[in-house]
PDB file of C-alpha atoms and ligand atoms in Angstrom:
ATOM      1  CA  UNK N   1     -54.006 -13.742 -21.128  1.00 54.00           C
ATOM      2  CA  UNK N   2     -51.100 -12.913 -23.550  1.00 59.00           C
ATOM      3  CA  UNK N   3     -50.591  -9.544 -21.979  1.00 60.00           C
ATOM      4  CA  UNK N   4     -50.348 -11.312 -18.822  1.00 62.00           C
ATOM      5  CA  UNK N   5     -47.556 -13.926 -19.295  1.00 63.00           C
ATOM      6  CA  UNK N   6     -45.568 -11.419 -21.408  1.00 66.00           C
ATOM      7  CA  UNK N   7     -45.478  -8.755 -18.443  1.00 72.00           C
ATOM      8  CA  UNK N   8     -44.846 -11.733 -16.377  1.00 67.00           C
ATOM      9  CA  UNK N   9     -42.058 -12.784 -18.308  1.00 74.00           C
ATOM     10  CA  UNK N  10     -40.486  -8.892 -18.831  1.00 70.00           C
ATOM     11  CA  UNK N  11     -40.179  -9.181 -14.859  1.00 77.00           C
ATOM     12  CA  UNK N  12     -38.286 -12.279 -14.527  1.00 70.00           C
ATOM     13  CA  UNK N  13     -35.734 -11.152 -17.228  1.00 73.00           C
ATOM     14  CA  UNK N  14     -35.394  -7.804 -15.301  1.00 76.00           C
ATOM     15  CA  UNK N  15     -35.314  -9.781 -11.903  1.00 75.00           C
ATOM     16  CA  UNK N  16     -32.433 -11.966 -13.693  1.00 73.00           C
ATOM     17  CA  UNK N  17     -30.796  -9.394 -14.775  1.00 73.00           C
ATOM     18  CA  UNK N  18     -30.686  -7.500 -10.965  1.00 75.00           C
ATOM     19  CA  UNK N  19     -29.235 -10.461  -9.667  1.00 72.00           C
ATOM     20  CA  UNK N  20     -26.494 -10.718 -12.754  1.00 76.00           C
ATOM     21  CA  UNK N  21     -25.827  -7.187 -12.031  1.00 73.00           C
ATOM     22  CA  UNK N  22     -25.528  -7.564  -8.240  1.00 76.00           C
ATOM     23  CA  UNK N  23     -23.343 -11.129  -8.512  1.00 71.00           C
ATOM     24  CA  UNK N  24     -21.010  -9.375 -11.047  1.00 71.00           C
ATOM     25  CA  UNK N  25     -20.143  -5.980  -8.377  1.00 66.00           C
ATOM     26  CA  UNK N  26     -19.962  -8.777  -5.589  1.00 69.00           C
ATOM     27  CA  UNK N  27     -17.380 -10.632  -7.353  1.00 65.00           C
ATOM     28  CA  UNK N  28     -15.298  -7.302  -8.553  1.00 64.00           C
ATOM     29  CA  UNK N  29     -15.337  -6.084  -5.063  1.00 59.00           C
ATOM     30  CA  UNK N  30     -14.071  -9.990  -3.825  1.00 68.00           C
ATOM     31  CA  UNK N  31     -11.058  -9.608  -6.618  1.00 61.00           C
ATOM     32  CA  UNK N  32     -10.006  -6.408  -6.126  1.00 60.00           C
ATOM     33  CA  UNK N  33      -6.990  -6.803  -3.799  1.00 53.00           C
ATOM     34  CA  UNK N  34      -6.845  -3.486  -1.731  1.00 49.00           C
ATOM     35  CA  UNK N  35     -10.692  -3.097  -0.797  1.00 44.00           C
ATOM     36  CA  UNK N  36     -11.039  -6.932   0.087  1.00 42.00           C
ATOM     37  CA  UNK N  37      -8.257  -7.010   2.558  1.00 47.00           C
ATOM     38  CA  UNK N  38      -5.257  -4.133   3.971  1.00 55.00           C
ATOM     39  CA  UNK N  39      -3.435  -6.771   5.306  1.00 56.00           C
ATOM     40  CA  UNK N  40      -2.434  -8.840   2.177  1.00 64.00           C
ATOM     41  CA  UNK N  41       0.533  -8.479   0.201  1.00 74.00           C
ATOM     42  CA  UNK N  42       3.123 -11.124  -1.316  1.00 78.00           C
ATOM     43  CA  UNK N  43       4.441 -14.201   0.487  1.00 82.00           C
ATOM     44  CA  UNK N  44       7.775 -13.952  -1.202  1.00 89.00           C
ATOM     45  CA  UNK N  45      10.630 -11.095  -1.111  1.00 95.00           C
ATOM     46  CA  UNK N  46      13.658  -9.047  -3.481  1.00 96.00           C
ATOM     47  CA  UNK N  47      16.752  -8.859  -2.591  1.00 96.00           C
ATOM     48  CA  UNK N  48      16.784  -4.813  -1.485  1.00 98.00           C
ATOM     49  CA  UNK N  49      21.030  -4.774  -2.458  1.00 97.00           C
ATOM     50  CA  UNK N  50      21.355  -0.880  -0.898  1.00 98.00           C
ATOM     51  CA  UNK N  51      20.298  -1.849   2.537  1.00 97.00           C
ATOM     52  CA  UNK N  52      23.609  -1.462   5.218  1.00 95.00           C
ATOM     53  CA  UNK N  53      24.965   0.525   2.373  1.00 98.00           C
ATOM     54  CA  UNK N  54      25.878   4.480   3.361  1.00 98.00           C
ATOM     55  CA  UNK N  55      26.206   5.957   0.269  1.00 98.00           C
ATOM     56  CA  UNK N  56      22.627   4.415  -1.178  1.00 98.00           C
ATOM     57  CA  UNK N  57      21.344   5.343   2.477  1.00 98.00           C
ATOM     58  CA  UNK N  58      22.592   8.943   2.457  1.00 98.00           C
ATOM     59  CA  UNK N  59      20.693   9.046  -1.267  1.00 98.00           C
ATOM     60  CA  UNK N  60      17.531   7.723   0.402  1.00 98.00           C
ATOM     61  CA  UNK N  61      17.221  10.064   2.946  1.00 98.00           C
ATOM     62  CA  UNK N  62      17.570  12.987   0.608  1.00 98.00           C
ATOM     63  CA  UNK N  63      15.044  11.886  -1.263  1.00 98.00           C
ATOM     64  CA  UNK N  64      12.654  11.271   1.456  1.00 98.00           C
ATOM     65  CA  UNK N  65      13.261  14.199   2.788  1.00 98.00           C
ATOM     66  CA  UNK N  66      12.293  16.058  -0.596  1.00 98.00           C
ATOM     67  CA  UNK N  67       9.315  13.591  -1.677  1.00 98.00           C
ATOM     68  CA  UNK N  68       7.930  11.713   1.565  1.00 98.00           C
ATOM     69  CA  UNK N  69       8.547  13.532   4.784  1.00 98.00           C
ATOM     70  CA  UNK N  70       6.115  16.574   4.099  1.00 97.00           C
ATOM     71  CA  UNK N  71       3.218  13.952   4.804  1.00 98.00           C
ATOM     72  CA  UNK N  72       5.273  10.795   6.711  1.00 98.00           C
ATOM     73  CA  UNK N  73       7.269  13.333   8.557  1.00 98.00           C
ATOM     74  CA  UNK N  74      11.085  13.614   9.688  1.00 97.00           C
ATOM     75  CA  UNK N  75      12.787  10.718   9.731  1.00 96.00           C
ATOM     76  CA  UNK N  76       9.623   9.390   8.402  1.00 98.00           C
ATOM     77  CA  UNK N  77       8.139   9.266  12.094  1.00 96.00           C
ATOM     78  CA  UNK N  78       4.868  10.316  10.901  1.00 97.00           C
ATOM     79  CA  UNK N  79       2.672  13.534  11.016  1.00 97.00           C
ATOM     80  CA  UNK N  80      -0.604  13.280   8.578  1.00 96.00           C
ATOM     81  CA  UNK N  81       0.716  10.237   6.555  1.00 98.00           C
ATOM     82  CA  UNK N  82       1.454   6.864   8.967  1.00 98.00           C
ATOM     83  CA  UNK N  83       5.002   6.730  10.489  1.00 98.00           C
ATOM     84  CA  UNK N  84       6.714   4.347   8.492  1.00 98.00           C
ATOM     85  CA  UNK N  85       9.269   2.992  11.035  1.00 98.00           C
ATOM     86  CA  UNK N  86       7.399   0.834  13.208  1.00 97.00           C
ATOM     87  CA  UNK N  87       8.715  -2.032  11.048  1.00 96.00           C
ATOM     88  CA  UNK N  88       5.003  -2.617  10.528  1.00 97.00           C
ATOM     89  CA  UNK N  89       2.426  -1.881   7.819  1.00 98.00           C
ATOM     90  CA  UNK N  90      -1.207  -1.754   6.950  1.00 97.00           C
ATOM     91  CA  UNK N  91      -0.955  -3.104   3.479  1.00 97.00           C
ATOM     92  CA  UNK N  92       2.245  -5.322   4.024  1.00 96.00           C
ATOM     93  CA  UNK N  93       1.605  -7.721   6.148  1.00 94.00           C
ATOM     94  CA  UNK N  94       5.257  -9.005   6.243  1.00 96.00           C
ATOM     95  CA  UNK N  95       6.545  -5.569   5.575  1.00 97.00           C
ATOM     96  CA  UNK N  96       7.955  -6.993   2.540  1.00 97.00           C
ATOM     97  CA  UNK N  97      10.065  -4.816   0.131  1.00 98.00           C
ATOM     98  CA  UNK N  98       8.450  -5.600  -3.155  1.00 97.00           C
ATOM     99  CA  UNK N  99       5.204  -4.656  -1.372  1.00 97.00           C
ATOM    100  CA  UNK N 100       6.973  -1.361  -0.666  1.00 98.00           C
ATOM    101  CA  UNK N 101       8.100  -0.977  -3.960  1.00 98.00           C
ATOM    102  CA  UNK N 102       4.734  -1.498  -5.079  1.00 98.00           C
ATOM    103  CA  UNK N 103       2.859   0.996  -2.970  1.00 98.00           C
ATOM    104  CA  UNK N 104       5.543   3.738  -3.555  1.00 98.00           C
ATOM    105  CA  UNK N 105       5.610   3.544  -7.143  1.00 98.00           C
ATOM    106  CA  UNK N 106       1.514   2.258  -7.372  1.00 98.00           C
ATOM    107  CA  UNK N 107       0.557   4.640  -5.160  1.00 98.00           C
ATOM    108  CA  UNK N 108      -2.534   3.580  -2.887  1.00 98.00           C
ATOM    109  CA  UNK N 109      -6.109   4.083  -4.528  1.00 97.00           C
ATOM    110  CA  UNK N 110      -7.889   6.563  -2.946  1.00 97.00           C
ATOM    111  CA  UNK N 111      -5.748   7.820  -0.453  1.00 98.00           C
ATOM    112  CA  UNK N 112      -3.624  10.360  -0.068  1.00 98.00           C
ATOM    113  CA  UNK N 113      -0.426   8.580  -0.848  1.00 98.00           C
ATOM    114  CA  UNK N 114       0.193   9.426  -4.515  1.00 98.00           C
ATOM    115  CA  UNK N 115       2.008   6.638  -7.034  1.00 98.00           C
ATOM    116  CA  UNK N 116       5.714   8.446  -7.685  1.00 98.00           C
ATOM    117  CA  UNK N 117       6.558   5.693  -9.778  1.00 97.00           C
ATOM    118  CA  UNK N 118       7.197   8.868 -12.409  1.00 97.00           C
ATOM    119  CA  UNK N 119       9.165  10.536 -10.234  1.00 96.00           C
ATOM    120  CA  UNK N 120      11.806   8.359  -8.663  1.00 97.00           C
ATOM    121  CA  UNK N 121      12.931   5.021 -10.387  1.00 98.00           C
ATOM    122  CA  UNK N 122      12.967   1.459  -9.236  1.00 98.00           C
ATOM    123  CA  UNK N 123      16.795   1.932  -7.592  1.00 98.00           C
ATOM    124  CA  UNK N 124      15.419   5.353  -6.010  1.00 98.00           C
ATOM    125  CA  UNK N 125      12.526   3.595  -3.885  1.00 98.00           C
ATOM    126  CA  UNK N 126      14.999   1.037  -3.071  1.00 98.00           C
ATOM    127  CA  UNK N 127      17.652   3.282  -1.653  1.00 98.00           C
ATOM    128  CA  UNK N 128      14.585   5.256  -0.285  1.00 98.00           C
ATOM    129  CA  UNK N 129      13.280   1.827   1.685  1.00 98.00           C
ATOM    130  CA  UNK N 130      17.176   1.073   2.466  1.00 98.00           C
ATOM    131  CA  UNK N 131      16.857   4.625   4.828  1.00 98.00           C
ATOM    132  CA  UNK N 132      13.596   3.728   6.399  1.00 98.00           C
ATOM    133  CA  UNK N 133      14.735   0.235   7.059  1.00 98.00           C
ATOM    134  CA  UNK N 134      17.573   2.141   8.593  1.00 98.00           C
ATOM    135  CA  UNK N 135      15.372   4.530  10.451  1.00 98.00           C
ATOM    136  CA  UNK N 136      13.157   1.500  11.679  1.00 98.00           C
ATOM    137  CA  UNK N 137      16.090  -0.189  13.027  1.00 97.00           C
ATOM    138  CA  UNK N 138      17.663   3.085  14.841  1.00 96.00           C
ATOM    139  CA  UNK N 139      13.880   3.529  16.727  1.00 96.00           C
ATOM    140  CA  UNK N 140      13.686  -0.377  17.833  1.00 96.00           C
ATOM    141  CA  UNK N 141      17.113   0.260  19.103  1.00 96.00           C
ATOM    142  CA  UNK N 142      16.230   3.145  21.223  1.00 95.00           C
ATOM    143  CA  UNK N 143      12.862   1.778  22.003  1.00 94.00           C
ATOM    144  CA  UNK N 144      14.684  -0.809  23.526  1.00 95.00           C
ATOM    145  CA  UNK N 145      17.592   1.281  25.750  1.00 94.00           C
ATOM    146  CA  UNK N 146      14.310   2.858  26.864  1.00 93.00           C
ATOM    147  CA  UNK N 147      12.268   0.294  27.900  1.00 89.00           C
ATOM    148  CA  UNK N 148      12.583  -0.626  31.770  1.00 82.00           C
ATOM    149  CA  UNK N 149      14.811  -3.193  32.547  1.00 74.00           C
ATOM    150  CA  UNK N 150      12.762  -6.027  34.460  1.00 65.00           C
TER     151      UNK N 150
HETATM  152  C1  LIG G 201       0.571  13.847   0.159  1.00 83.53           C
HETATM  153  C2  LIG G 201       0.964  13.046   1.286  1.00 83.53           C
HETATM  154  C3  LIG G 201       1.909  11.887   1.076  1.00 83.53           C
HETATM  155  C4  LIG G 201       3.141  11.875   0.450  1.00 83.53           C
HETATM  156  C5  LIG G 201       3.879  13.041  -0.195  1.00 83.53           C
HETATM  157  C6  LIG G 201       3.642  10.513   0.571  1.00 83.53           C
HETATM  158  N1  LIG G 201       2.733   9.729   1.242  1.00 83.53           N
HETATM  159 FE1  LIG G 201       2.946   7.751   1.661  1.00 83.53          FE
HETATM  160  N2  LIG G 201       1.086   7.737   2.489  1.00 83.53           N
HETATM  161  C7  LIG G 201       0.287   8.848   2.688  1.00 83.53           C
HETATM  162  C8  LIG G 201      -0.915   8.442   3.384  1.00 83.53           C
HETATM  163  C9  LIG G 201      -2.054   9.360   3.824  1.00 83.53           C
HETATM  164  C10 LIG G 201      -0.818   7.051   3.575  1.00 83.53           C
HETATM  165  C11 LIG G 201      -1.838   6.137   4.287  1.00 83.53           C
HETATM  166  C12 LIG G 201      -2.902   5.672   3.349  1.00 83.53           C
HETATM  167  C13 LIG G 201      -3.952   4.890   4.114  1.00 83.53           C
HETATM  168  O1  LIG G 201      -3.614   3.910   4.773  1.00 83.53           O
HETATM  169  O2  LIG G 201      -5.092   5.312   4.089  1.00 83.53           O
HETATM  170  C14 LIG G 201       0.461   6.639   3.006  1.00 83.53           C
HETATM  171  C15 LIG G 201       0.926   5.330   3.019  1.00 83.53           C
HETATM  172  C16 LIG G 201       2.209   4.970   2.674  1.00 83.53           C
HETATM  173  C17 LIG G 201       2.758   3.643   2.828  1.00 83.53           C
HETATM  174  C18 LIG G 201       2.023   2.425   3.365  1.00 83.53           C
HETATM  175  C19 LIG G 201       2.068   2.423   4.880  1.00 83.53           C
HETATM  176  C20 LIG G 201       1.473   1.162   5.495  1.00 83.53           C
HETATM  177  O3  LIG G 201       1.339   1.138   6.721  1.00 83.53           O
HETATM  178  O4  LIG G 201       1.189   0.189   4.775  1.00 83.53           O
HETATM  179  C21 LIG G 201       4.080   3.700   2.442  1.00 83.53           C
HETATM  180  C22 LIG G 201       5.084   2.573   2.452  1.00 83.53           C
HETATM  181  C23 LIG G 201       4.333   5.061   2.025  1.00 83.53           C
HETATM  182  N3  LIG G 201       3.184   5.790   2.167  1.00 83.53           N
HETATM  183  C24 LIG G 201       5.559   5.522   1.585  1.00 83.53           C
HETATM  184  C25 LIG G 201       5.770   6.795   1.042  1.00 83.53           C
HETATM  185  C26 LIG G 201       7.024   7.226   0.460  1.00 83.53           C
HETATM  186  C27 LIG G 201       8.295   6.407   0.419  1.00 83.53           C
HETATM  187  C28 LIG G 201       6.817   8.493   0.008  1.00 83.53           C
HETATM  188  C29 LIG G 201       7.794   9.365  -0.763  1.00 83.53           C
HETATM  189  C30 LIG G 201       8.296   8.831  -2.006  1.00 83.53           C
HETATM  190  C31 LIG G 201       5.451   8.860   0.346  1.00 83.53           C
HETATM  191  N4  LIG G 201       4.850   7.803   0.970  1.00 83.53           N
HETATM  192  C32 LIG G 201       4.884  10.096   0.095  1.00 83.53           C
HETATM  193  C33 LIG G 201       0.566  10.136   2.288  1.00 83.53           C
HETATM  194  C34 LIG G 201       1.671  10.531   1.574  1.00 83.53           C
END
């Protein structure tokens, strides 16, 4: 009879504890902001200052060119990382420039695309977003000259 009730009672505390367990990885996986959702990102924007301006442009697209096209390609069209001039993107979903700055410096969690907030500063990835802000406008403009007229 005591054996009884005591086993009975070691399996509710372990059954308890499952449940704690399982609760607590549900709720980590609902907070944690890239797994939950892509298509989040903030509401509310910076002010990117080098965008329309050459010299920060010219800047931009050197540095692209050393650190971002091997993977996002020319121009930064795309080849094995995503072509970042559609003016649209996975994890931004207003294509917002501090979610840029974020990703390029952060880096994206288990991906490919690396955090290079060591390597270029906070006025670097803005000059660098000023060129494919650029770039995005160029392609809508000749995405446009080449659409059919109707
Ligand atoms: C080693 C390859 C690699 C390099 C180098 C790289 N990226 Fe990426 N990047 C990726 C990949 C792959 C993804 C897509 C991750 C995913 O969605 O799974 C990505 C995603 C991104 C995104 C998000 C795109 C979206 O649609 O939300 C941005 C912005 C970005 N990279 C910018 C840059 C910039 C700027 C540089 C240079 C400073 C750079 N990347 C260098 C591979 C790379």
């Amino acid at each position: 009879m005591h054996n009884l009730s005591t086993s009975w009672k070691l399996r509710w505390t372990s059954a308890l504890g499952t449940f704690a367990l399982a609760f607590g990885i549900l709720v980590v996986i609902a907070l944690s902001p890239v797994k939950a959702d892509h298509n989040t990102g903030s509401d509310t924007d910076i002010e990117n200052e080098f965008e329309g301006d050459a010299e920060a442009i010219e800047y931009g697209r050197l540095l692209f060119a050393r650190r971002c096209a091997y993977c996002h390609g020319g121009g930064g069209a795309g080849a094995k990382g995503p072509s970042l001039t559609k003016g649209k993107f996975k994890y931004s979903r207003k294509a917002l420039t501090s979610d840029l700055v974020s990703i390029i410096m952060g880096g994206i969690p288990n991906t490919q695309m690396g955090a290079f907030g060591r390597t270029v500063d906070g006025d670097e990835t803005l000059k660098i977003i000023a060129y494919i802000r650029q770039e995005t406008a160029k392609r809508a403009e000749i995405e446009a000259e080449q659409a059919p007229a109707k």
